[in-house]
PDB file of C-alpha atoms and ligand atoms in Angstrom:
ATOM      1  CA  UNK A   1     -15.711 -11.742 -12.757  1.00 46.00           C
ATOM      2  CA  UNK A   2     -16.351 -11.835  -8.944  1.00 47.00           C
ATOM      3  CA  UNK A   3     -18.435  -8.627  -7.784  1.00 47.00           C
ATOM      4  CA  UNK A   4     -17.992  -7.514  -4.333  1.00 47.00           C
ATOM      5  CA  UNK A   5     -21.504  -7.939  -2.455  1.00 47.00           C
ATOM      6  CA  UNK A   6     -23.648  -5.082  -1.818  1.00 44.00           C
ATOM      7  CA  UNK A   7     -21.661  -3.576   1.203  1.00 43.00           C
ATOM      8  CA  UNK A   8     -22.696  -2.858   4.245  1.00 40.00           C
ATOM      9  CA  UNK A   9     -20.571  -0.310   5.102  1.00 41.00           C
ATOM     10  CA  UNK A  10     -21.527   3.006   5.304  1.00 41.00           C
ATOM     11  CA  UNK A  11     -19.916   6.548   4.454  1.00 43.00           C
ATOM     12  CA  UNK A  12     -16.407   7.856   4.021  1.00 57.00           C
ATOM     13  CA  UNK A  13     -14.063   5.819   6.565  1.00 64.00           C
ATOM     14  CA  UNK A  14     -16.280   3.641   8.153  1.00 56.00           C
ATOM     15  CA  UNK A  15     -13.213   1.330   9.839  1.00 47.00           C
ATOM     16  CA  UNK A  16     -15.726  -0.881  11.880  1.00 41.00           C
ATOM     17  CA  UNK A  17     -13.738  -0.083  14.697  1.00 39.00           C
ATOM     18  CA  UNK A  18     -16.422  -0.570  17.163  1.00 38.00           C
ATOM     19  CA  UNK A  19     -16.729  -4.192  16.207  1.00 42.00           C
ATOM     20  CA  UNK A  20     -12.510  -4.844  16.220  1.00 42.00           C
ATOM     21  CA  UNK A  21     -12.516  -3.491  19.581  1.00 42.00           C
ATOM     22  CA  UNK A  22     -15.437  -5.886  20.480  1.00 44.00           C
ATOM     23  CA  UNK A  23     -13.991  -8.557  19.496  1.00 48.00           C
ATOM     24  CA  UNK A  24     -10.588  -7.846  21.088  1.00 47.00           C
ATOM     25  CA  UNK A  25     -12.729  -7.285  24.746  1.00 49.00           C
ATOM     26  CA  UNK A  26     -14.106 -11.164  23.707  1.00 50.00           C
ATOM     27  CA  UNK A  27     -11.420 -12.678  23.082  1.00 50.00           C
ATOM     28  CA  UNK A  28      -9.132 -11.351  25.685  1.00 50.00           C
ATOM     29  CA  UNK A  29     -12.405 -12.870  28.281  1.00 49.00           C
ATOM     30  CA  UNK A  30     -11.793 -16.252  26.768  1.00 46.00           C
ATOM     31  CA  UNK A  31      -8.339 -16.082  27.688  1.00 44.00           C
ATOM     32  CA  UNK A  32      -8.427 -14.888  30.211  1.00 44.00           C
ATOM     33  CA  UNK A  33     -11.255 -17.923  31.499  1.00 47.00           C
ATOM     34  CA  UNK A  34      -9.512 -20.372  29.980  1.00 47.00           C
ATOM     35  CA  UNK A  35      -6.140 -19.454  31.148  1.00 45.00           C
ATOM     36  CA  UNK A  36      -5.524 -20.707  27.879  1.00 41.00           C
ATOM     37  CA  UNK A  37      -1.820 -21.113  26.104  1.00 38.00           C
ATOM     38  CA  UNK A  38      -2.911 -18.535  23.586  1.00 36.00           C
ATOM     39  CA  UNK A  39      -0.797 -16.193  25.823  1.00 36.00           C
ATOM     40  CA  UNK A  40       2.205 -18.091  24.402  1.00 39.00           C
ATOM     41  CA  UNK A  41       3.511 -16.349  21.163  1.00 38.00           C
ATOM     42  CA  UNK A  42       3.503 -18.945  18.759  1.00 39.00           C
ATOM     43  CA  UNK A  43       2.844 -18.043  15.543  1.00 38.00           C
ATOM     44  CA  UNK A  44      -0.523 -19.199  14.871  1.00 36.00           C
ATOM     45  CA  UNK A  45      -2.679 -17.839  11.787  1.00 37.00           C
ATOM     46  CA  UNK A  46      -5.213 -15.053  14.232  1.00 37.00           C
ATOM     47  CA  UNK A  47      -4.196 -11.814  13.300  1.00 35.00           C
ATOM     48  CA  UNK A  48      -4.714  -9.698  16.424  1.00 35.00           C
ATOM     49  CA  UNK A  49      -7.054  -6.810  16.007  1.00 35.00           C
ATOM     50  CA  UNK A  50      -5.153  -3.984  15.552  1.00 34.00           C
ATOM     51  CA  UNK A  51      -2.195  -5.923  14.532  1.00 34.00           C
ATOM     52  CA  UNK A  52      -0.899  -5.063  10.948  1.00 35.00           C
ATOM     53  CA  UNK A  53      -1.612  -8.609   9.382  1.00 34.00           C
ATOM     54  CA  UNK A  54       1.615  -7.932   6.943  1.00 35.00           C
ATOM     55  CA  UNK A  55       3.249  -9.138   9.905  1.00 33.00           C
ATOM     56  CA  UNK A  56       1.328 -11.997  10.545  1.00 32.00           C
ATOM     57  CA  UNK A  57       1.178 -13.478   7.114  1.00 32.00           C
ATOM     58  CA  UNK A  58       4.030 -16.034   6.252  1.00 34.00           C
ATOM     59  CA  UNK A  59       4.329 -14.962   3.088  1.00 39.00           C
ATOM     60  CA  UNK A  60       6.726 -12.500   1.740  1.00 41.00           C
ATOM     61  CA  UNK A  61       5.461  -8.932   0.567  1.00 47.00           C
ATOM     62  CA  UNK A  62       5.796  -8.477  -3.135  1.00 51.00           C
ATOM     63  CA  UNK A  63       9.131  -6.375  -3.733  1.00 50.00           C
ATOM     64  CA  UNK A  64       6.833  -3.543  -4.800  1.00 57.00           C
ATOM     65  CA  UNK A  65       6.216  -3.023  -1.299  1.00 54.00           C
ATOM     66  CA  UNK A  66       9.953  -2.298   0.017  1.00 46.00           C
ATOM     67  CA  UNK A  67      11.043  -3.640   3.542  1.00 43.00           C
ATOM     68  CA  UNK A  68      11.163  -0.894   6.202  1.00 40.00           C
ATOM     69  CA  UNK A  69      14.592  -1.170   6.837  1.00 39.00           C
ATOM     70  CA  UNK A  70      16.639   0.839   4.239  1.00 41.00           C
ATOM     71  CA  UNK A  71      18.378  -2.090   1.788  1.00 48.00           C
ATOM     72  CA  UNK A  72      21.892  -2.342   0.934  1.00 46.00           C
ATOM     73  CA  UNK A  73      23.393   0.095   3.588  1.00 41.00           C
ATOM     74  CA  UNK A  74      27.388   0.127   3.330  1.00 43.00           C
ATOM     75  CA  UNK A  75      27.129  -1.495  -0.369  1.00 48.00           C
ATOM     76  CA  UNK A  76      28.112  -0.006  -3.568  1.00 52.00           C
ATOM     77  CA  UNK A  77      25.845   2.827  -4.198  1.00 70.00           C
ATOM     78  CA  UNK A  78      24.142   2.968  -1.349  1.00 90.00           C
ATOM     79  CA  UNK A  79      20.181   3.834  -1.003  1.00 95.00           C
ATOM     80  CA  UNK A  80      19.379   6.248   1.453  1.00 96.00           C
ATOM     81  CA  UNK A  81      16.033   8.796   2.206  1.00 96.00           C
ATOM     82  CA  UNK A  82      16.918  10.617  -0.721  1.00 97.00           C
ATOM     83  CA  UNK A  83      16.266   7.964  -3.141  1.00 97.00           C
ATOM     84  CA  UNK A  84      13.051   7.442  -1.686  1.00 98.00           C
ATOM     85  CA  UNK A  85      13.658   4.607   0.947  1.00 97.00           C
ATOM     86  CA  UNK A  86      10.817   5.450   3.863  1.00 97.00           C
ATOM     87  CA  UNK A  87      11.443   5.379   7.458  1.00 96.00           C
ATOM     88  CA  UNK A  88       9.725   3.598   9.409  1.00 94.00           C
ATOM     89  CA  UNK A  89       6.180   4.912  10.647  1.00 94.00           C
ATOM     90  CA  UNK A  90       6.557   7.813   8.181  1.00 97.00           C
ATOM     91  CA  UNK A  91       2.794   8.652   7.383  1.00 96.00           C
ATOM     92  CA  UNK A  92       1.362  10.980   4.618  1.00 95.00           C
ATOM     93  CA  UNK A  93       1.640  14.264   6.773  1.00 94.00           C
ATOM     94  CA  UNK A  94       5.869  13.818   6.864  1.00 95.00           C
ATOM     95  CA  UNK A  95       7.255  16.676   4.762  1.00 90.00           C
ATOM     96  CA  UNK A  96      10.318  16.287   5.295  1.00 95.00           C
ATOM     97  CA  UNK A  97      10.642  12.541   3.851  1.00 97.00           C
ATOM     98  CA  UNK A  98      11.564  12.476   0.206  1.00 98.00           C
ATOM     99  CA  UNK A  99       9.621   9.837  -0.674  1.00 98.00           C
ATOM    100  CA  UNK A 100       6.055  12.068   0.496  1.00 98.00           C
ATOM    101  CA  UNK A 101       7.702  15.369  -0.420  1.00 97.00           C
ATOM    102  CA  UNK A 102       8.399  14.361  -3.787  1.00 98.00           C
ATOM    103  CA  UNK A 103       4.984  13.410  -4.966  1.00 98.00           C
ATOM    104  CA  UNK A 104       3.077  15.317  -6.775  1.00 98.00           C
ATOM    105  CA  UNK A 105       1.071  18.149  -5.140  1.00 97.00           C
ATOM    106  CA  UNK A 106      -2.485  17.491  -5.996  1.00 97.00           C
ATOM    107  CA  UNK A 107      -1.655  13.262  -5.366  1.00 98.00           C
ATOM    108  CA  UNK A 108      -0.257  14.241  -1.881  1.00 97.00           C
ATOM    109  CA  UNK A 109      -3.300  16.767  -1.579  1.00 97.00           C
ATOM    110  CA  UNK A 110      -6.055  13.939  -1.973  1.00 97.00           C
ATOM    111  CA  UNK A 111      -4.157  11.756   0.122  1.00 97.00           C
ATOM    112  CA  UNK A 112      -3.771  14.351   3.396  1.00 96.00           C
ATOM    113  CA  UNK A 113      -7.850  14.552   2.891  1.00 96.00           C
ATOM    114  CA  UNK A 114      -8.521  11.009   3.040  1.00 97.00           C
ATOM    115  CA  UNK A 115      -6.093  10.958   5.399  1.00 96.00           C
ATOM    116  CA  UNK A 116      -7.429  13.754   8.072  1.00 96.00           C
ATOM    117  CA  UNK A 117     -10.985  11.944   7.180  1.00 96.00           C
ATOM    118  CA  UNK A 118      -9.474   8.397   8.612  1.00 96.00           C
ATOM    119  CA  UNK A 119      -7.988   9.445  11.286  1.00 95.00           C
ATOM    120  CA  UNK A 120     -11.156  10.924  12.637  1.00 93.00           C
ATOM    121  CA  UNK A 121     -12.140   6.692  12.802  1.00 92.00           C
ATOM    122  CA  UNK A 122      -8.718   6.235  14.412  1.00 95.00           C
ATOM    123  CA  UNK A 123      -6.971   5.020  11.314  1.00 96.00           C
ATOM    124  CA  UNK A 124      -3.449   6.305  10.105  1.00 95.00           C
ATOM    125  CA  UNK A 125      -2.073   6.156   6.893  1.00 96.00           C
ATOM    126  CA  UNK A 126       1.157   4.712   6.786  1.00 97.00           C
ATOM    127  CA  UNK A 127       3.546   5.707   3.981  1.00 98.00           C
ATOM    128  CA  UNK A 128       5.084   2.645   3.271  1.00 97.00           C
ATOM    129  CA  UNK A 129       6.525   3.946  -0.249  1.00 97.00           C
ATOM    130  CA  UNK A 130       6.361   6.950  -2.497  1.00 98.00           C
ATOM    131  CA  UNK A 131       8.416   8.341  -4.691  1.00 98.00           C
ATOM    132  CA  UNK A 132      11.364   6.387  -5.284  1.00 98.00           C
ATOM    133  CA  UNK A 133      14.382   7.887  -7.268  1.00 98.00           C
ATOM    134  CA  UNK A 134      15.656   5.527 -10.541  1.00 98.00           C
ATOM    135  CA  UNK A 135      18.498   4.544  -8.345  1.00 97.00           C
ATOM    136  CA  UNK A 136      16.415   2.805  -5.795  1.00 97.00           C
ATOM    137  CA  UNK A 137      13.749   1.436  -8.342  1.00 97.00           C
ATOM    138  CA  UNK A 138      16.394   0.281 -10.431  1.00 97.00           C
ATOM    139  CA  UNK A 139      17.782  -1.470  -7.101  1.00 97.00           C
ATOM    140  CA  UNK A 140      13.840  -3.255  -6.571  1.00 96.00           C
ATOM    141  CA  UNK A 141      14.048  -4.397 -10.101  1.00 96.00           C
ATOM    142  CA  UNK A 142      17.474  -6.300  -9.637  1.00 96.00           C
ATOM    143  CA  UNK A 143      15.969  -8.003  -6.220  1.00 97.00           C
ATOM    144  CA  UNK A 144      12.569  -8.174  -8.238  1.00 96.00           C
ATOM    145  CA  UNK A 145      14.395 -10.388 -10.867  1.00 97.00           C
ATOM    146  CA  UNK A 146      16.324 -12.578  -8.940  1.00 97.00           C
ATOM    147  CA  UNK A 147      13.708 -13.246  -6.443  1.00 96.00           C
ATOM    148  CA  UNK A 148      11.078 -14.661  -9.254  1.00 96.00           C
ATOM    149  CA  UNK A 149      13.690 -16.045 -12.014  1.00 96.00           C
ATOM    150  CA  UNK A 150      12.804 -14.296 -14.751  1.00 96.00           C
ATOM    151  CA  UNK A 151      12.399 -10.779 -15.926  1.00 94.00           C
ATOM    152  CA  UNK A 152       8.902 -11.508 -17.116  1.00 93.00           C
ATOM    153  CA  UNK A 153       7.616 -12.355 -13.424  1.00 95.00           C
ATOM    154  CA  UNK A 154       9.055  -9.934 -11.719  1.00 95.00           C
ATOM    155  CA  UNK A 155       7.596  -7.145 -14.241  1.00 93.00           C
ATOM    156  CA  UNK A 156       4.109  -8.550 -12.478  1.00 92.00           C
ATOM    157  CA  UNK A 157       5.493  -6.899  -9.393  1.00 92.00           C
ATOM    158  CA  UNK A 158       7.847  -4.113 -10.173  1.00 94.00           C
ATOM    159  CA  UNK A 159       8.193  -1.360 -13.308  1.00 95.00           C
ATOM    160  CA  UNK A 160      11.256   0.099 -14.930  1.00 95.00           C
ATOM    161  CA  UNK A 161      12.416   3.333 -14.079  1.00 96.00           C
ATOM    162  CA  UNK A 162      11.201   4.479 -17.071  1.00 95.00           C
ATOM    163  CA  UNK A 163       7.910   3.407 -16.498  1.00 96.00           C
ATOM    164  CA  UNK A 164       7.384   3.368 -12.884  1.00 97.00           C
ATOM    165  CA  UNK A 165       4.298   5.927 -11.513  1.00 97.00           C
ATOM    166  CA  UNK A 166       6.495   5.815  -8.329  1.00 98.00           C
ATOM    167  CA  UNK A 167       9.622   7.537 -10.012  1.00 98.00           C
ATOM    168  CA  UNK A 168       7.213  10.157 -11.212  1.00 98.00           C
ATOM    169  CA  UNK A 169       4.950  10.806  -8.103  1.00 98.00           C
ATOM    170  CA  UNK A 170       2.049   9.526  -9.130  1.00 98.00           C
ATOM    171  CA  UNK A 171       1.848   6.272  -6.677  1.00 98.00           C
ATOM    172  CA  UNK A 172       2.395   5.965  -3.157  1.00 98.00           C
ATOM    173  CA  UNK A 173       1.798   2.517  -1.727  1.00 98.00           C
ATOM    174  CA  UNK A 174      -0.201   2.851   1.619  1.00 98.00           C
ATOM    175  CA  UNK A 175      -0.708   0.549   4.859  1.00 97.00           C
ATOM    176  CA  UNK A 176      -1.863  -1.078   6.775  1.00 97.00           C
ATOM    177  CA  UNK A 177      -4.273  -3.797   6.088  1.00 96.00           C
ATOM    178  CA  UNK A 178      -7.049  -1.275   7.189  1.00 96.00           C
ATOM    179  CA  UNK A 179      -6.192   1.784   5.527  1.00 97.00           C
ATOM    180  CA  UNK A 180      -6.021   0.396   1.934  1.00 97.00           C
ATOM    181  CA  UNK A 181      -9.543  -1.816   3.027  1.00 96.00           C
ATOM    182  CA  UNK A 182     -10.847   1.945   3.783  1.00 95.00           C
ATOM    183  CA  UNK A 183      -9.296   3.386   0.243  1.00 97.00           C
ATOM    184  CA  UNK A 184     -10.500   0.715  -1.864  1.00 96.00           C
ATOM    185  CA  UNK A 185     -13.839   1.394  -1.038  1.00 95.00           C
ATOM    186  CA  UNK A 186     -13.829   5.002  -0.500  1.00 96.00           C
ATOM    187  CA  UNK A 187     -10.886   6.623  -1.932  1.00 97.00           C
ATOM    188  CA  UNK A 188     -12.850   7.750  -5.421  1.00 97.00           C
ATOM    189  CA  UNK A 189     -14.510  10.265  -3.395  1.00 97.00           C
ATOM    190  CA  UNK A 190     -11.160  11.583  -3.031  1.00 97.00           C
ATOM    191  CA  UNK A 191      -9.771  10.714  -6.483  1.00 98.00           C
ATOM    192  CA  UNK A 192      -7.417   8.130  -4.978  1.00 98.00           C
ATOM    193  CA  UNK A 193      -7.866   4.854  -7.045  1.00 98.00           C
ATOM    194  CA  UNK A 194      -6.664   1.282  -6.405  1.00 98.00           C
ATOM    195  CA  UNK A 195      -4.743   0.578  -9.833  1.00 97.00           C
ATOM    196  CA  UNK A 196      -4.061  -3.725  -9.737  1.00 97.00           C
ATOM    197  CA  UNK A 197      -5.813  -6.006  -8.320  1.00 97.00           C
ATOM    198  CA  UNK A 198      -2.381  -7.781  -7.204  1.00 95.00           C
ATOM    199  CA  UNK A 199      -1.105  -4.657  -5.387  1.00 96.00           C
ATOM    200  CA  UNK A 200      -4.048  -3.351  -3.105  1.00 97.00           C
ATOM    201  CA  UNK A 201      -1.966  -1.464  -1.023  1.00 98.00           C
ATOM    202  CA  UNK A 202      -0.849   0.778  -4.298  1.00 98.00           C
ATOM    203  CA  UNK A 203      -2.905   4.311  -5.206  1.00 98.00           C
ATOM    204  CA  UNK A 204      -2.546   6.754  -8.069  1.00 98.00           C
ATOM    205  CA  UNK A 205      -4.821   9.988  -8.640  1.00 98.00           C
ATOM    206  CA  UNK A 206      -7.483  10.224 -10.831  1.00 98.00           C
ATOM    207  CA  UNK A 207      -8.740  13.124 -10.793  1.00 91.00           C
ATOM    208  CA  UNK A 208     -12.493  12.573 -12.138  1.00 96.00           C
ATOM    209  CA  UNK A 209     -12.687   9.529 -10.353  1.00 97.00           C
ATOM    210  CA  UNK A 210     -15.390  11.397  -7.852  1.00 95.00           C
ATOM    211  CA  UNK A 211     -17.306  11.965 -10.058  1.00 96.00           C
ATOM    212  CA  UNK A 212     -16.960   8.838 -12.331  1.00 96.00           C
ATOM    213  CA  UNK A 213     -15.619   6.669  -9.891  1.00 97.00           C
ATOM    214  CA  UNK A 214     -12.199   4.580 -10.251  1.00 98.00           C
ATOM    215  CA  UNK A 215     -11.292   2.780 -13.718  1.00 97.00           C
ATOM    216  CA  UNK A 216     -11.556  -0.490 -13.881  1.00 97.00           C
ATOM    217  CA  UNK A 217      -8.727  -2.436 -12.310  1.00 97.00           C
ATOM    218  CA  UNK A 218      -5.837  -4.151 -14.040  1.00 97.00           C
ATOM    219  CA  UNK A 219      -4.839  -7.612 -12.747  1.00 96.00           C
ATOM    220  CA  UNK A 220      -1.274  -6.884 -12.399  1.00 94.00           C
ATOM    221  CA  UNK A 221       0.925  -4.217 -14.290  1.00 93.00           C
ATOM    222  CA  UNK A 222       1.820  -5.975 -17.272  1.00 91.00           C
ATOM    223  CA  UNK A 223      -1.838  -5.489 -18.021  1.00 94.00           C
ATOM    224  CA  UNK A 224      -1.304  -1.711 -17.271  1.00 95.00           C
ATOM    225  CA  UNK A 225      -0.795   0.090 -21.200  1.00 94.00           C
ATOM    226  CA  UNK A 226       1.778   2.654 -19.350  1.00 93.00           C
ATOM    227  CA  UNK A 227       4.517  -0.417 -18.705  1.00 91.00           C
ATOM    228  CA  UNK A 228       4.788  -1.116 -22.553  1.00 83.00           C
ATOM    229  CA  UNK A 229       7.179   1.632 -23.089  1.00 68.00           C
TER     230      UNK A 229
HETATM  231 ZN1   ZN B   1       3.191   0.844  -5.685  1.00 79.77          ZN
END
């Protein structure tokens, strides 16, 4: 097993903004003195500082993490903010969305502390799903299946209704890139716990993880003893 090296980092919600920002003054001087074609958009692989690197990436997000945009408008049974779906930008402090309002108090509690504690380092927690209703994880499932060929892959990425901590309140899956780096490291203190090691934007409560810290990680959820229901 690979251990992480003795960090560096410091306490709660240490973003290492100061260096992002340093590097961001560099680069734009070599740029700038080079009058270089870096100021043409294409796509190369530099994530910009600051930049959300989910949009960066080539790869497609696992269907775990749902696209912004609410899915299947105008179809049969159509999803809307009351099955869950998030709009976009909706952050941890949005009452009013289903998919925050509907999670469970003392999850939604932990996550508003780490969340005031971040922002004082200029990060935001973005609320990029919640609770979802069966209808709409039902509806991730389908894609989940016919996206990876097989039931059995797709349960790597996506639960049952039945057994999905999103469909009871227990999970919210967070962005970006440096608010899950910040909650991996520091959410125990909170009792906010990274669950699979193929989902690190996805956090459930454990509530004596402060004082033990967070369990072990699964690999994936078919590891997870809850999804053998
Ligand atoms: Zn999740």
């Amino acid at each position: 097993m690979t251990r992480p090296p003795p960090s560096a980092r410091t306490s709660a919600f240490r973003f290492r903004k100061p260096l992002v920002v340093g590097l961001v003054a560099i680069l734009a001087g070599i740029v700038v003195a080079l009058g270089h074609p870096l100021l043409n958009p294409s796509p190369g692989p530099a994530a910009g500082p600051g930049q959300d690197s989910s949009t960066l990436l080539p790869a497609p997000s696992p269907p775990d993490r749902p696209p912004s945009h609410a899915p299947h408008r105008g179809g049969r049974g159509a999803l809307d903010e009351t099955d869950g779906v998030v709009p976009d930008g909706a952050t941890v402090l949005d009452h009013e969305v289903s998919a925050v309002a509907n999670l469970h108090a003392e999850l939604l509690d932990a996550l508003r502390r780490a969340a005031q504690d971040a922002a004082d380092d200029g990060v935001t927690f973005t609320v990029n799903s919640g609770w979802r209703s069966r209808a709409y994880q039902e509806e991730l499932l389908r894609r989940a299946v016919a996206r990876y060929g097989s039931e059995a892959e797709a349960a790597r990425w996506v639960a049952t209704a039945t057994t999905s901590p999103h469909v009871s309140g227990d999970a919210v899956d967070i962005g970006p890139d440096r608010a899950t780096d910040g909650l991996s490291e520091h959410g125990s203190a909170y009792g906010l716990c990274r669950i699979y090691r193929n989902e690190p934007w996805h956090f459930e409560l454990r509530a004596d993880a402060a004082d033990r810290g967070c369990p072990r990680r699964y690999a994936d959820p078919t590891q997870d003893p809850r999804m053998r229901q």
